[in-house]
Amino acid sequence: MSRPLTGPRLAAALASVLLLFGTLTACGGDSAPEPAATAKNSAGDTAYPVTIPHKYGTTTIPSEPQRIVTVGLTDQDAVLALGKVPVGTTEWLGGYPGAIGPWAKNKLGGGAVPTVLKDTGTGPQVEKIAALKPDLILALYSGLTKEQYETLSKFAPVVAQPKEYNDYGIPWQELTKSVGTALNKGDEAEKLVKDVEAKFAAADTAHPEFTNSTALMATPYEGTFVYGSQDARSRILTDLGFKLPAGLDKAIGDKFGANISKERTDLLDQDAIVWIVGDPAKDPAKLHKDASYGDLGVVKNGREVFIKESGDYGNATSFVSVLSLPYVIDRLVPQLTAAVDGKPATKVEQPAG
């Protein structure tokens, strides 16, 4: 199973990159259908049973789930935000207890830390999932295969990734709303989404220069790897008002991202570039040694932003959830502001924490 690039798991993440992410629209999930439900209660939320469509058909959840396992790599944040603690989560990055990042830790309340499941590329740990006795398995931000879906469905209802997007392509808004439907908290999920969208909008309004600027997310993996419009990290930039480089998706093909040749370093010469790197103190110098990049205006004019891939900030940037995004916005916006202020001498500082 392939998964989006990040941190020390980059090599495994790219194992079958050609299978991921078709070329769709650049923005969130405005055109995607709302999760289906069979009825409405007096509060406006869905009443059980509820039926949710996905890549492999539909799944009916007969009653309120009490033992939720998340196979989707970021699904736990939506569950936590809606007031439930999963009994099992799937680790992606960070090595956090329960696979719960610091941006979501306070949502645990008094609940037990979830059992952490591993996926090293061979799929979900079926036996360990079965041992947790789940009554709902969420695999929204995932690359679940049909065979894996059918196997897991023997133990509990499984909500797989939506068919409207390719694997790992579901926007955080749609993921949150789908979990809201599954947990009979549709109205609450809508509010959570609107609150985060309002935070994006406030940053966009406060920085009109973002709307008139282009930006790109990249990482120095086996050369230069750039993220396309369907990667969740790129959507952070577009949600802040930035435009992605013209021709970006055409250059990388039908993938969430790809390595580009030195002949296409023009894609890097934008009003701002956000690099996800191993060491923000040392990696800029390494990148600048390559004249094909170091001689570009984006470097000479001080328009670079560097994020440490394995730190909490970098992990939150890759996680892109209803809980991690406010954490990211508070740190990324000041960096982008310094990058696009038109003054090469302005230093783009690392966040304090």
Short mmCIF file of C-alpha atoms in Angstrom, two decimals:
data_model
loop_
_atom_site.label_atom_id
_atom_site.label_comp_id
_atom_site.label_asym_id
_atom_site.label_seq_id
_atom_site.Cartn_x
_atom_site.Cartn_y
_atom_site.Cartn_z
CA MET A 1 0.00 0.00 0.00
CA SER A 2 1.35 3.42 -0.89
CA ARG A 3 0.91 6.44 1.27
CA PRO A 4 1.73 10.15 1.03
CA LEU A 5 5.36 11.17 1.48
CA THR A 6 6.60 12.36 4.82
CA GLY A 7 9.49 12.09 7.22
CA PRO A 8 11.67 8.99 7.59
CA ARG A 9 9.08 6.83 5.86
CA LEU A 10 9.64 8.45 2.47
CA ALA A 11 11.02 5.39 0.73
CA ALA A 12 8.19 3.12 1.80
CA ALA A 13 5.69 5.82 0.99
CA LEU A 14 6.76 5.91 -2.64
CA ALA A 15 6.65 2.14 -3.17
CA SER A 16 3.72 2.38 -5.58
CA VAL A 17 3.38 6.11 -6.13
CA LEU A 18 2.14 5.61 -9.69
CA LEU A 19 -1.07 4.16 -8.33
CA LEU A 20 -2.08 7.31 -6.47
CA PHE A 21 -4.02 10.50 -7.11
CA GLY A 22 -5.70 11.35 -10.41
CA THR A 23 -5.96 14.89 -11.67
CA LEU A 24 -9.02 16.47 -10.07
CA THR A 25 -9.93 20.01 -9.06
CA ALA A 26 -7.45 21.85 -6.87
CA CYS A 27 -9.75 22.91 -4.05
CA GLY A 28 -11.21 20.94 -1.13
CA GLY A 29 -14.38 18.95 -1.52
CA ASP A 30 -17.03 21.42 -2.53
CA SER A 31 -18.19 19.34 -5.48
CA ALA A 32 -18.28 16.02 -3.66
CA PRO A 33 -21.63 14.61 -2.53
CA GLU A 34 -22.51 14.64 1.15
CA PRO A 35 -22.32 11.26 2.91
CA ALA A 36 -25.62 9.45 2.51
CA ALA A 37 -27.89 8.84 5.50
CA THR A 38 -31.19 7.10 5.88
CA ALA A 39 -32.99 9.43 8.27
CA LYS A 40 -32.79 12.64 10.28
CA ASN A 41 -33.48 13.10 13.95
CA SER A 42 -34.95 16.21 15.58
CA ALA A 43 -31.52 17.77 16.01
CA GLY A 44 -30.81 17.49 12.30
CA ASP A 45 -28.19 14.77 12.66
CA THR A 46 -28.46 11.39 11.00
CA ALA A 47 -30.40 8.68 12.85
CA TYR A 48 -29.29 5.07 12.81
CA PRO A 49 -29.03 3.09 10.74
CA VAL A 50 -26.94 5.23 8.37
CA THR A 51 -25.54 4.24 5.01
CA ILE A 52 -22.31 5.77 3.68
CA PRO A 53 -21.13 5.33 0.07
CA HIS A 54 -17.49 4.62 -0.71
CA LYS A 55 -15.15 3.17 -3.32
CA TYR A 56 -16.40 -0.40 -2.89
CA GLY A 57 -20.13 0.25 -2.58
CA THR A 58 -22.00 1.29 0.53
CA THR A 59 -21.72 0.46 4.21
CA THR A 60 -24.58 0.53 6.69
CA ILE A 61 -23.86 1.31 10.33
CA PRO A 62 -26.75 -0.17 12.33
CA SER A 63 -26.25 1.66 15.65
CA GLU A 64 -23.96 4.07 17.44
CA PRO A 65 -20.43 2.64 17.33
CA GLN A 66 -18.59 2.20 20.61
CA ARG A 67 -15.38 0.48 19.50
CA ILE A 68 -13.91 2.30 16.52
CA VAL A 69 -10.71 1.28 14.75
CA THR A 70 -9.14 3.74 12.32
CA VAL A 71 -7.29 2.24 9.38
CA GLY A 72 -7.24 5.61 7.61
CA LEU A 73 -4.02 7.37 8.56
CA THR A 74 -5.65 10.60 9.77
CA ASP A 75 -9.19 9.42 10.55
CA GLN A 76 -8.57 9.37 14.30
CA ASP A 77 -8.48 13.18 14.47
CA ALA A 78 -12.04 13.52 13.19
CA VAL A 79 -13.20 10.84 15.63
CA LEU A 80 -11.50 12.62 18.53
CA ALA A 81 -12.81 16.02 17.46
CA LEU A 82 -16.32 14.59 17.60
CA GLY A 83 -15.95 13.35 21.14
CA LYS A 84 -15.04 9.67 20.78
CA VAL A 85 -11.74 7.88 21.37
CA PRO A 86 -10.87 5.02 18.97
CA VAL A 87 -9.84 1.71 20.49
CA GLY A 88 -7.27 1.32 17.71
CA THR A 89 -5.42 3.67 15.37
CA THR A 90 -2.98 3.11 12.51
CA GLU A 91 0.43 4.75 12.90
CA TRP A 92 1.70 6.89 10.07
CA LEU A 93 4.24 9.30 11.50
CA GLY A 94 5.62 10.78 14.66
CA GLY A 95 5.69 7.74 16.92
CA TYR A 96 3.14 9.37 19.19
CA PRO A 97 1.42 7.32 21.92
CA GLY A 98 -1.83 6.04 20.48
CA ALA A 99 -0.87 7.67 17.14
CA ILE A 100 -2.37 10.87 18.58
CA GLY A 101 -0.44 14.03 17.71
CA PRO A 102 0.10 16.84 20.23
CA TRP A 103 -2.50 18.94 18.39
CA ALA A 104 -5.13 16.31 19.27
CA LYS A 105 -3.88 14.96 22.61
CA ASN A 106 -6.25 17.05 24.74
CA LYS A 107 -9.20 15.37 22.99
CA LEU A 108 -8.38 12.08 24.69
CA GLY A 109 -9.91 13.36 27.91
CA GLY A 110 -9.96 10.47 30.34
CA GLY A 111 -10.13 7.87 27.59
CA ALA A 112 -7.60 5.08 27.24
CA VAL A 113 -4.80 5.61 24.74
CA PRO A 114 -5.70 3.67 21.58
CA THR A 115 -3.86 0.52 20.57
CA VAL A 116 -1.47 1.40 17.76
CA LEU A 117 -1.58 -0.73 14.62
CA LYS A 118 1.21 -0.87 12.04
CA ASP A 119 1.05 -0.96 8.27
CA THR A 120 4.48 -1.53 6.74
CA GLY A 121 3.14 -1.73 3.23
CA THR A 122 1.35 -5.08 3.35
CA GLY A 123 -2.00 -3.73 4.51
CA PRO A 124 -3.89 -3.56 7.81
CA GLN A 125 -3.00 -5.94 10.64
CA VAL A 126 -6.17 -7.98 10.33
CA GLU A 127 -5.70 -10.26 13.34
CA LYS A 128 -4.90 -7.40 15.69
CA ILE A 129 -7.88 -5.42 14.38
CA ALA A 130 -10.17 -8.41 14.94
CA ALA A 131 -8.82 -8.80 18.48
CA LEU A 132 -9.96 -5.25 19.28
CA LYS A 133 -13.55 -6.35 18.57
CA PRO A 134 -14.48 -3.22 16.59
CA ASP A 135 -18.03 -2.27 15.73
CA LEU A 136 -16.83 0.25 13.11
CA ILE A 137 -13.66 0.42 10.99
CA LEU A 138 -12.86 3.73 9.31
CA ALA A 139 -10.57 3.76 6.27
CA LEU A 140 -11.32 7.15 4.70
CA TYR A 141 -7.78 8.52 4.31
CA SER A 142 -6.42 5.26 3.00
CA GLY A 143 -5.47 3.12 0.05
CA LEU A 144 -7.56 0.14 1.15
CA THR A 145 -7.86 -2.51 -1.56
CA LYS A 146 -11.10 -4.33 -2.30
CA GLU A 147 -9.67 -7.55 -0.91
CA GLN A 148 -8.66 -5.80 2.31
CA TYR A 149 -12.07 -4.16 2.52
CA GLU A 150 -13.83 -7.51 2.17
CA THR A 151 -11.57 -9.12 4.77
CA LEU A 152 -12.12 -6.38 7.35
CA SER A 153 -15.86 -6.37 6.65
CA LYS A 154 -16.05 -9.83 8.21
CA PHE A 155 -15.42 -8.22 11.61
CA ALA A 156 -17.31 -4.90 11.46
CA PRO A 157 -18.82 -2.35 9.06
CA VAL A 158 -16.01 -0.72 7.08
CA VAL A 159 -16.18 2.78 5.59
CA ALA A 160 -13.53 2.82 2.86
CA GLN A 161 -12.12 5.77 0.94
CA PRO A 162 -14.64 7.59 -1.30
CA LYS A 163 -14.84 6.86 -5.00
CA GLU A 164 -14.93 10.58 -5.87
CA TYR A 165 -11.23 10.85 -5.06
CA ASN A 166 -8.27 8.60 -5.65
CA ASP A 167 -6.55 6.83 -2.76
CA TYR A 168 -5.46 9.24 -0.01
CA GLY A 169 -7.28 11.99 -1.89
CA ILE A 170 -10.22 12.74 0.41
CA PRO A 171 -10.15 16.38 1.58
CA TRP A 172 -10.16 16.88 5.33
CA GLN A 173 -13.60 18.53 5.08
CA GLU A 174 -15.21 15.46 3.53
CA LEU A 175 -13.43 13.12 5.90
CA THR A 176 -14.73 15.07 8.91
CA LYS A 177 -18.28 15.14 7.56
CA SER A 178 -18.23 11.42 6.78
CA VAL A 179 -17.10 10.61 10.30
CA GLY A 180 -19.80 12.96 11.56
CA THR A 181 -22.41 10.94 9.70
CA ALA A 182 -21.03 7.67 11.05
CA LEU A 183 -21.12 8.97 14.64
CA ASN A 184 -24.56 10.61 14.40
CA LYS A 185 -22.91 14.03 14.77
CA GLY A 186 -23.43 15.56 11.36
CA ASP A 187 -24.22 19.04 12.62
CA GLU A 188 -21.24 19.07 14.94
CA ALA A 189 -18.96 17.95 12.11
CA GLU A 190 -20.29 20.75 9.89
CA LYS A 191 -19.47 23.27 12.61
CA LEU A 192 -15.96 21.90 13.06
CA VAL A 193 -15.33 22.24 9.34
CA LYS A 194 -16.74 25.77 9.21
CA ASP A 195 -14.62 26.85 12.17
CA VAL A 196 -11.39 25.73 10.49
CA GLU A 197 -12.45 27.18 7.14
CA ALA A 198 -13.11 30.47 8.97
CA LYS A 199 -9.54 30.39 10.31
CA PHE A 200 -8.25 29.95 6.75
CA ALA A 201 -10.50 32.77 5.55
CA ALA A 202 -9.32 35.10 8.33
CA ALA A 203 -5.69 34.49 7.36
CA ASP A 204 -6.51 35.05 3.70
CA THR A 205 -8.32 38.32 4.49
CA ALA A 206 -5.50 39.54 6.71
CA HIS A 207 -2.97 38.80 3.96
CA PRO A 208 -4.33 39.86 0.56
CA GLU A 209 -0.81 39.43 -0.78
CA PHE A 210 -1.35 35.66 -0.58
CA THR A 211 -4.15 35.82 -3.16
CA ASN A 212 -1.86 37.54 -5.64
CA SER A 213 0.97 35.04 -5.13
CA THR A 214 1.96 31.59 -6.30
CA ALA A 215 3.40 28.94 -4.00
CA LEU A 216 4.54 25.34 -4.02
CA MET A 217 5.22 22.52 -1.54
CA ALA A 218 8.34 20.42 -2.12
CA THR A 219 10.77 18.05 -0.41
CA PRO A 220 14.36 17.05 -1.32
CA TYR A 221 13.66 13.36 -1.77
CA GLU A 222 15.84 11.66 -4.41
CA GLY A 223 16.32 15.06 -6.01
CA THR A 224 13.37 17.40 -5.93
CA PHE A 225 9.91 16.07 -5.20
CA VAL A 226 6.96 18.45 -5.67
CA TYR A 227 3.40 18.03 -4.45
CA GLY A 228 0.51 18.45 -6.90
CA SER A 229 -2.91 20.00 -6.50
CA GLN A 230 -4.48 16.84 -5.08
CA ASP A 231 -2.04 16.46 -2.24
CA ALA A 232 -3.43 17.63 1.10
CA ARG A 233 -0.35 19.77 1.78
CA SER A 234 -0.85 21.72 -1.43
CA ARG A 235 -4.44 22.35 -0.40
CA ILE A 236 -3.17 24.19 2.67
CA LEU A 237 -1.60 26.74 0.33
CA THR A 238 -4.65 27.09 -1.88
CA ASP A 239 -6.93 27.37 1.15
CA LEU A 240 -4.78 30.31 2.26
CA GLY A 241 -5.38 31.97 -1.09
CA PHE A 242 -2.21 31.04 -2.97
CA LYS A 243 -2.23 29.73 -6.52
CA LEU A 244 -0.19 26.70 -7.48
CA PRO A 245 2.25 26.94 -10.41
CA ALA A 246 0.66 26.80 -13.83
CA GLY A 247 1.27 23.42 -15.42
CA LEU A 248 2.18 21.71 -12.14
CA ASP A 249 -0.22 18.78 -12.51
CA LYS A 250 0.65 18.37 -16.16
CA ALA A 251 4.33 18.10 -15.27
CA ILE A 252 3.87 15.43 -12.59
CA GLY A 253 1.12 13.40 -14.24
CA ASP A 254 -1.71 11.59 -12.50
CA LYS A 255 0.00 11.41 -9.11
CA PHE A 256 -0.14 13.27 -5.79
CA GLY A 257 3.43 14.38 -6.46
CA ALA A 258 6.56 13.46 -8.35
CA ASN A 259 10.24 14.10 -8.78
CA ILE A 260 11.01 16.74 -11.37
CA SER A 261 14.07 17.03 -13.58
CA LYS A 262 16.47 19.97 -13.48
CA GLU A 263 14.91 21.10 -16.74
CA ARG A 264 11.69 21.81 -14.80
CA THR A 265 13.10 23.80 -11.91
CA ASP A 266 11.04 26.68 -13.29
CA LEU A 267 8.24 25.15 -11.24
CA LEU A 268 10.20 26.01 -8.10
CA ASP A 269 10.62 29.70 -8.93
CA GLN A 270 7.44 30.96 -7.31
CA ASP A 271 6.49 33.79 -4.97
CA ALA A 272 6.99 31.31 -2.13
CA ILE A 273 8.21 27.75 -1.82
CA VAL A 274 7.61 25.59 1.25
CA TRP A 275 10.28 22.95 1.75
CA ILE A 276 9.66 19.99 4.06
CA VAL A 277 13.18 18.98 5.06
CA GLY A 278 15.13 16.91 7.56
CA ASP A 279 17.09 19.84 9.02
CA PRO A 280 15.98 23.46 8.43
CA ALA A 281 19.38 24.68 9.67
CA LYS A 282 21.53 22.65 7.26
CA ASP A 283 19.39 21.62 4.30
CA PRO A 284 18.99 25.10 2.72
CA ALA A 285 22.73 25.29 2.07
CA LYS A 286 22.65 21.84 0.48
CA LEU A 287 19.82 22.87 -1.81
CA HIS A 288 21.51 26.13 -2.77
CA LYS A 289 24.68 24.32 -3.93
CA ASP A 290 22.75 23.18 -6.99
CA ALA A 291 22.87 26.17 -9.32
CA SER A 292 19.75 25.05 -11.15
CA TYR A 293 17.88 25.91 -7.94
CA GLY A 294 20.25 28.20 -6.04
CA ASP A 295 20.32 30.79 -8.82
CA LEU A 296 16.53 31.14 -8.95
CA GLY A 297 14.76 34.30 -7.81
CA VAL A 298 12.88 32.42 -5.10
CA VAL A 299 16.25 31.86 -3.40
CA LYS A 300 17.89 35.22 -4.12
CA ASN A 301 14.81 37.10 -2.92
CA GLY A 302 14.42 35.14 0.31
CA ARG A 303 11.07 33.56 -0.48
CA GLU A 304 11.79 30.13 1.01
CA VAL A 305 9.99 28.52 3.96
CA PHE A 306 11.52 25.48 5.68
CA ILE A 307 9.63 23.02 7.87
CA LYS A 308 11.30 20.17 9.76
CA GLU A 309 9.64 17.02 8.48
CA SER A 310 9.98 14.93 11.64
CA GLY A 311 8.99 17.59 14.18
CA ASP A 312 5.50 18.25 15.49
CA TYR A 313 5.05 21.13 13.02
CA GLY A 314 6.14 19.01 10.07
CA ASN A 315 3.98 16.11 11.17
CA ALA A 316 0.96 18.38 11.55
CA THR A 317 1.62 19.85 8.09
CA SER A 318 1.50 16.39 6.54
CA PHE A 319 -1.41 15.21 8.70
CA VAL A 320 -3.88 17.84 7.44
CA SER A 321 -6.85 17.18 9.70
CA VAL A 322 -9.57 19.20 11.36
CA LEU A 323 -7.39 19.24 14.50
CA SER A 324 -3.91 19.68 13.01
CA LEU A 325 -4.75 22.51 10.62
CA PRO A 326 -5.25 25.28 13.22
CA TYR A 327 -1.86 24.27 14.66
CA VAL A 328 -0.30 24.56 11.19
CA ILE A 329 -1.98 27.84 10.25
CA ASP A 330 -0.66 29.56 13.40
CA ARG A 331 2.91 28.62 12.42
CA LEU A 332 2.87 28.70 8.62
CA VAL A 333 1.13 32.05 8.06
CA PRO A 334 3.89 34.13 9.74
CA GLN A 335 6.51 32.30 7.70
CA LEU A 336 4.65 32.85 4.43
CA THR A 337 4.07 36.49 5.33
CA ALA A 338 7.81 37.02 5.69
CA ALA A 339 8.51 35.09 2.49
CA VAL A 340 6.25 37.18 0.25
CA ASP A 341 6.78 40.63 1.78
CA GLY A 342 8.96 41.72 -1.16
CA LYS A 343 11.99 42.36 1.06
CA PRO A 344 14.85 39.88 0.47
CA ALA A 345 16.43 40.82 3.80
CA THR A 346 13.42 39.64 5.79
CA LYS A 347 14.35 36.41 7.55
CA VAL A 348 11.78 33.62 7.53
CA GLU A 349 11.98 32.50 11.15
CA GLN A 350 11.29 29.04 12.48
CA PRO A 351 8.22 28.85 14.76
CA ALA A 352 8.94 28.97 18.49
CA GLY A 353 7.05 25.74 19.10
#
